[in-house]
mmCIF file of C-alpha atoms in Angstrom:
data_model
loop_
_atom_site.group_PDB
_atom_site.id
_atom_site.type_symbol
_atom_site.label_atom_id
_atom_site.label_comp_id
_atom_site.label_asym_id
_atom_site.label_seq_id
_atom_site.Cartn_x
_atom_site.Cartn_y
_atom_site.Cartn_z
ATOM 1 C CA ASP A 13 -144.686 -1.773 122.397
ATOM 2 C CA GLN A 14 -144.268 -4.843 124.550
ATOM 3 C CA GLN A 15 -144.629 -7.990 122.475
ATOM 4 C CA VAL A 16 -144.402 -10.424 125.375
ATOM 5 C CA LYS A 17 -146.606 -9.862 128.388
ATOM 6 C CA GLN A 18 -146.846 -11.413 131.797
ATOM 7 C CA ASN A 19 -149.904 -9.886 133.353
ATOM 8 C CA SER A 20 -149.468 -11.343 136.817
ATOM 9 C CA PRO A 21 -146.629 -9.626 138.641
ATOM 10 C CA SER A 22 -146.789 -12.099 141.509
ATOM 11 C CA LEU A 23 -148.108 -15.522 142.485
ATOM 12 C CA SER A 24 -148.149 -17.355 145.818
ATOM 13 C CA VAL A 25 -148.560 -21.105 146.028
ATOM 14 C CA GLN A 26 -148.415 -23.655 148.843
ATOM 15 C CA GLU A 27 -145.575 -26.130 148.783
ATOM 16 C CA GLY A 28 -146.572 -29.327 146.971
ATOM 17 C CA ARG A 29 -149.249 -27.623 144.902
ATOM 18 C CA ILE A 30 -149.090 -26.694 141.235
ATOM 19 C CA SER A 31 -147.763 -23.296 140.128
ATOM 20 C CA ILE A 32 -149.056 -21.973 136.815
ATOM 21 C CA LEU A 33 -147.342 -18.974 135.297
ATOM 22 C CA ASN A 34 -148.851 -17.381 132.226
ATOM 23 C CA CYS A 35 -147.454 -15.470 129.286
ATOM 24 C CA ASP A 36 -149.125 -13.849 126.276
ATOM 25 C CA TYR A 37 -147.527 -12.574 123.108
ATOM 26 C CA THR A 38 -148.611 -10.449 120.193
ATOM 27 C CA ASN A 39 -146.092 -11.252 117.446
ATOM 28 C CA SER A 40 -147.281 -14.229 115.383
ATOM 29 C CA MET A 41 -143.776 -14.563 113.928
ATOM 30 C CA PHE A 42 -142.376 -15.828 117.238
ATOM 31 C CA ASP A 43 -141.304 -19.422 116.769
ATOM 32 C CA TYR A 44 -139.335 -20.184 119.904
ATOM 33 C CA PHE A 45 -140.262 -19.558 123.506
ATOM 34 C CA LEU A 46 -138.238 -19.808 126.677
ATOM 35 C CA TRP A 47 -138.720 -19.505 130.404
ATOM 36 C CA TYR A 48 -136.006 -18.050 132.572
ATOM 37 C CA LYS A 49 -135.746 -18.095 136.330
ATOM 38 C CA LYS A 50 -134.099 -15.290 138.259
ATOM 39 C CA TYR A 51 -132.995 -15.154 141.862
ATOM 40 C CA PRO A 52 -132.205 -11.807 143.525
ATOM 41 C CA ALA A 53 -128.799 -10.348 142.611
ATOM 42 C CA GLU A 54 -128.281 -12.985 139.925
ATOM 43 C CA GLY A 55 -128.775 -13.072 136.192
ATOM 44 C CA PRO A 56 -131.661 -14.969 134.584
ATOM 45 C CA THR A 57 -130.975 -18.670 134.086
ATOM 46 C CA PHE A 58 -132.582 -20.802 131.425
ATOM 47 C CA LEU A 59 -135.282 -23.160 132.635
ATOM 48 C CA ILE A 60 -137.172 -24.694 129.727
ATOM 49 C CA SER A 61 -138.086 -23.904 126.141
ATOM 50 C CA ILE A 62 -140.543 -24.876 123.438
ATOM 51 C CA SER A 63 -140.553 -24.617 119.680
ATOM 52 C CA SER A 64 -143.668 -23.431 117.894
ATOM 53 C CA ILE A 65 -144.017 -26.836 116.212
ATOM 54 C CA LYS A 66 -144.850 -28.352 119.597
ATOM 55 C CA ASP A 67 -147.598 -27.669 122.076
ATOM 56 C CA LYS A 68 -145.968 -29.172 125.127
ATOM 57 C CA ASN A 69 -142.500 -29.725 126.517
ATOM 58 C CA GLU A 70 -141.750 -31.398 129.798
ATOM 59 C CA ASP A 71 -138.619 -31.492 131.919
ATOM 60 C CA GLY A 72 -139.011 -33.043 135.330
ATOM 61 C CA ARG A 73 -141.332 -30.937 137.436
ATOM 62 C CA PHE A 74 -141.531 -28.257 134.736
ATOM 63 C CA THR A 75 -143.884 -28.326 131.763
ATOM 64 C CA VAL A 76 -144.433 -25.586 129.225
ATOM 65 C CA PHE A 77 -147.630 -25.481 127.184
ATOM 66 C CA LEU A 78 -148.024 -23.467 123.995
ATOM 67 C CA ASN A 79 -151.340 -22.434 122.485
ATOM 68 C CA LYS A 80 -150.451 -20.719 119.213
ATOM 69 C CA SER A 81 -153.979 -19.812 118.254
ATOM 70 C CA ALA A 82 -154.386 -17.948 121.530
ATOM 71 C CA LYS A 83 -150.800 -16.658 121.465
ATOM 72 C CA HIS A 84 -150.427 -17.940 124.986
ATOM 73 C CA LEU A 85 -147.975 -20.094 126.840
ATOM 74 C CA SER A 86 -147.826 -21.282 130.389
ATOM 75 C CA LEU A 87 -145.309 -22.828 132.710
ATOM 76 C CA HIS A 88 -146.504 -25.487 135.135
ATOM 77 C CA ILE A 89 -144.414 -26.449 138.128
ATOM 78 C CA VAL A 90 -145.590 -29.483 140.042
ATOM 79 C CA PRO A 91 -145.040 -30.102 142.835
ATOM 80 C CA SER A 92 -143.900 -26.620 143.791
ATOM 81 C CA GLN A 93 -140.991 -26.368 146.200
ATOM 82 C CA PRO A 94 -139.768 -23.427 148.317
ATOM 83 C CA GLY A 95 -136.585 -23.326 146.222
ATOM 84 C CA ASP A 96 -138.735 -22.480 143.210
ATOM 85 C CA SER A 97 -139.400 -19.053 144.716
ATOM 86 C CA ALA A 98 -137.941 -16.633 142.174
ATOM 87 C CA VAL A 99 -138.938 -14.310 139.359
ATOM 88 C CA TYR A 100 -139.880 -16.137 136.168
ATOM 89 C CA PHE A 101 -139.465 -14.461 132.802
ATOM 90 C CA CYS A 102 -141.088 -15.557 129.599
ATOM 91 C CA ALA A 103 -139.108 -14.819 126.412
ATOM 92 C CA ALA A 104 -139.604 -15.312 122.684
ATOM 93 C CA SER A 105 -137.681 -15.025 119.451
ATOM 94 C CA VAL A 106 -138.449 -14.821 115.744
ATOM 95 C CA PRO A 107 -136.673 -16.989 113.121
ATOM 96 C CA GLY A 108 -133.132 -15.825 112.462
ATOM 97 C CA ALA A 109 -133.371 -13.271 115.210
ATOM 98 C CA ASN A 110 -130.468 -12.010 117.242
ATOM 99 C CA ASN A 111 -132.645 -10.998 120.140
ATOM 100 C CA LEU A 112 -134.965 -12.342 122.816
ATOM 101 C CA PHE A 113 -138.087 -10.411 123.726
ATOM 102 C CA PHE A 114 -138.818 -10.667 127.422
ATOM 103 C CA GLY A 115 -141.905 -10.251 129.528
ATOM 104 C CA THR A 116 -141.767 -8.274 132.765
ATOM 105 C CA GLY A 117 -141.649 -11.351 134.944
ATOM 106 C CA THR A 118 -143.819 -13.004 137.582
ATOM 107 C CA ARG A 119 -142.559 -13.322 141.136
ATOM 108 C CA LEU A 120 -143.406 -16.787 142.436
ATOM 109 C CA THR A 121 -143.449 -17.410 146.162
ATOM 110 C CA VAL A 122 -143.805 -20.990 147.314
ATOM 111 C CA ILE A 123 -144.994 -21.089 150.911
ATOM 112 C CA PRO A 124 -143.623 -23.976 152.998
ATOM 113 C CA ASP B 11 -116.005 -21.609 136.194
ATOM 114 C CA THR B 12 -118.386 -18.733 135.542
ATOM 115 C CA ALA B 13 -119.799 -18.890 132.018
ATOM 116 C CA VAL B 14 -120.655 -15.195 131.632
ATOM 117 C CA SER B 15 -119.005 -12.817 134.047
ATOM 118 C CA GLN B 16 -119.483 -9.092 134.274
ATOM 119 C CA THR B 17 -117.814 -6.526 136.472
ATOM 120 C CA PRO B 18 -118.472 -4.633 138.588
ATOM 121 C CA LYS B 19 -121.552 -6.043 140.283
ATOM 122 C CA TYR B 20 -122.447 -2.678 141.787
ATOM 123 C CA LEU B 21 -121.550 0.756 140.484
ATOM 124 C CA VAL B 22 -122.489 4.030 142.147
ATOM 125 C CA THR B 23 -121.398 7.179 140.384
ATOM 126 C CA GLN B 24 -122.240 10.824 139.992
ATOM 127 C CA MET B 25 -124.082 12.419 137.110
ATOM 128 C CA GLY B 26 -121.828 13.442 134.278
ATOM 129 C CA ASN B 27 -119.214 10.771 134.894
ATOM 130 C CA ASP B 28 -118.052 8.199 132.338
ATOM 131 C CA LYS B 29 -118.042 4.558 133.362
ATOM 132 C CA SER B 30 -117.493 1.112 131.846
ATOM 133 C CA ILE B 31 -118.919 -2.310 132.545
ATOM 134 C CA LYS B 32 -116.929 -5.321 131.407
ATOM 135 C CA CYS B 33 -118.246 -8.664 130.225
ATOM 136 C CA GLU B 34 -116.519 -11.887 129.336
ATOM 137 C CA GLN B 35 -117.868 -15.288 128.302
ATOM 138 C CA ASN B 36 -115.962 -18.573 128.218
ATOM 139 C CA LEU B 37 -118.610 -20.579 126.383
ATOM 140 C CA GLY B 38 -117.192 -20.094 122.911
ATOM 141 C CA HIS B 39 -120.385 -18.359 121.806
ATOM 142 C CA ASP B 40 -120.376 -16.150 118.745
ATOM 143 C CA THR B 41 -122.974 -13.678 119.938
ATOM 144 C CA MET B 42 -123.033 -11.391 122.947
ATOM 145 C CA TYR B 43 -125.667 -8.969 124.192
ATOM 146 C CA TRP B 44 -126.316 -6.149 126.578
ATOM 147 C CA TYR B 45 -129.750 -5.982 128.183
ATOM 148 C CA LYS B 46 -131.112 -3.297 130.462
ATOM 149 C CA GLN B 47 -133.631 -3.966 133.219
ATOM 150 C CA ASP B 48 -135.287 -0.745 134.232
ATOM 151 C CA SER B 49 -137.242 0.176 137.339
ATOM 152 C CA LYS B 50 -140.350 -1.467 135.899
ATOM 153 C CA LYS B 51 -138.405 -4.747 135.662
ATOM 154 C CA PHE B 52 -138.685 -4.710 131.875
ATOM 155 C CA LEU B 53 -135.700 -6.559 130.379
ATOM 156 C CA LYS B 54 -134.891 -5.007 127.033
ATOM 157 C CA ILE B 55 -132.067 -5.523 124.584
ATOM 158 C CA MET B 56 -129.638 -2.685 123.967
ATOM 159 C CA PHE B 57 -126.969 -4.192 121.718
ATOM 160 C CA SER B 58 -126.104 -7.470 120.082
ATOM 161 C CA TYR B 59 -122.707 -8.380 118.655
ATOM 162 C CA ASN B 60 -121.901 -11.359 116.481
ATOM 163 C CA ASN B 61 -118.220 -12.185 116.060
ATOM 164 C CA LYS B 62 -117.247 -8.663 117.140
ATOM 165 C CA GLU B 63 -119.669 -7.041 114.701
ATOM 166 C CA LEU B 64 -122.629 -4.973 115.813
ATOM 167 C CA ILE B 65 -125.874 -6.568 114.618
ATOM 168 C CA ILE B 66 -128.469 -4.932 116.834
ATOM 169 C CA ASN B 67 -128.444 -1.417 118.132
ATOM 170 C CA GLU B 68 -131.792 -0.564 119.640
ATOM 171 C CA THR B 69 -132.876 2.962 120.352
ATOM 172 C CA VAL B 70 -130.195 3.700 122.873
ATOM 173 C CA PRO B 71 -128.605 7.124 123.421
ATOM 174 C CA ASN B 72 -125.245 7.399 121.701
ATOM 175 C CA ARG B 73 -123.735 8.017 125.120
ATOM 176 C CA PHE B 74 -123.765 4.214 125.311
ATOM 177 C CA SER B 75 -120.998 2.631 123.271
ATOM 178 C CA PRO B 76 -120.349 -1.097 123.229
ATOM 179 C CA LYS B 77 -116.874 -2.346 122.420
ATOM 180 C CA SER B 78 -115.982 -5.894 121.470
ATOM 181 C CA PRO B 79 -112.205 -6.454 121.362
ATOM 182 C CA ASP B 80 -112.783 -10.144 120.600
ATOM 183 C CA LYS B 81 -115.763 -12.450 120.475
ATOM 184 C CA ALA B 82 -115.360 -13.426 124.129
ATOM 185 C CA HIS B 83 -115.659 -9.861 125.406
ATOM 186 C CA LEU B 84 -118.287 -7.165 125.105
ATOM 187 C CA ASN B 85 -117.779 -4.089 127.222
ATOM 188 C CA LEU B 86 -120.247 -1.268 127.701
ATOM 189 C CA HIS B 87 -118.996 2.275 128.023
ATOM 190 C CA ILE B 88 -121.351 5.023 129.129
ATOM 191 C CA ASN B 89 -120.508 8.701 128.780
ATOM 192 C CA SER B 90 -122.033 11.617 130.669
ATOM 193 C CA LEU B 91 -124.139 9.466 132.955
ATOM 194 C CA GLU B 92 -127.657 10.641 133.741
ATOM 195 C CA LEU B 93 -130.033 9.805 136.583
ATOM 196 C CA GLY B 94 -132.234 7.856 134.155
ATOM 197 C CA ASP B 95 -129.381 5.503 133.371
ATOM 198 C CA SER B 96 -129.818 3.913 136.783
ATOM 199 C CA ALA B 97 -130.792 0.300 136.118
ATOM 200 C CA VAL B 98 -129.453 -3.234 136.171
ATOM 201 C CA TYR B 99 -127.428 -4.092 133.077
ATOM 202 C CA PHE B 100 -127.082 -7.706 132.030
ATOM 203 C CA CYS B 101 -124.572 -9.152 129.638
ATOM 204 C CA ALA B 102 -125.470 -12.383 127.860
ATOM 205 C CA SER B 103 -124.141 -14.728 125.200
ATOM 206 C CA SER B 104 -125.572 -17.369 122.898
ATOM 207 C CA GLN B 105 -125.061 -19.266 119.702
ATOM 208 C CA LEU B 106 -127.038 -18.269 116.626
ATOM 209 C CA PRO B 107 -129.581 -19.006 115.407
ATOM 210 C CA LEU B 108 -131.264 -18.131 118.658
ATOM 211 C CA ASN B 109 -133.160 -21.389 119.096
ATOM 212 C CA THR B 110 -131.276 -22.170 122.197
ATOM 213 C CA GLU B 111 -130.889 -20.416 125.445
ATOM 214 C CA ALA B 112 -128.846 -17.303 126.113
ATOM 215 C CA PHE B 113 -126.615 -17.353 129.170
ATOM 216 C CA PHE B 114 -126.663 -14.278 131.366
ATOM 217 C CA GLY B 115 -124.159 -12.659 133.640
ATOM 218 C CA GLN B 116 -125.085 -11.756 137.207
ATOM 219 C CA GLY B 117 -125.902 -8.168 136.311
ATOM 220 C CA THR B 118 -124.431 -4.799 137.191
ATOM 221 C CA ARG B 119 -126.580 -2.501 139.281
ATOM 222 C CA LEU B 120 -125.753 1.022 138.189
ATOM 223 C CA THR B 121 -126.891 3.868 140.427
ATOM 224 C CA VAL B 122 -126.369 7.404 139.225
ATOM 225 C CA VAL B 123 -126.609 10.039 141.951
#
């Protein structure tokens, strides 16, 4: 059973516009959430994270929003750049866990 | 310097063969992982080792055997390879508790023919 879901397999956005990537989860014990970015033939690289005690975390052009009641988080990229084109994975962990649960990823294409 | 390195990057082999994938991290992390990304792009944990001790072993066929000679290395040995083993395998490392990011290797694309 997949506990972290990314229901949009792909997203296309014009350069300069906002990209919004969504992620839903089912396990209410998750207390830490991460976004990873993956280019072809490379491993995922960490992008940004958020603890469940917060509802927003910002790092430059990247902002992650967490809505615990809806069990939903989103990643906003603004402005989007062609170099942002990649697959984005949402991940989550429970307290004391030794594992990250990943979504299936969303392929973002930023059109110049 | 590569933080998490795994070799080989590509591996094509016949059914029934035994193969190994090596992984090394130079980050001083205590915990290492093997993840499998299948054809549906689902990234799922296989094993987790903390200081050379196995702490997670998901439902993985016992043909898969991880070996950790020291905390900087976690190798994956696969016996009697099957067509369904074809996937991309990622090694990763982190510090526990897992409230910080895990660092991933570049992946090994295994194709069983």
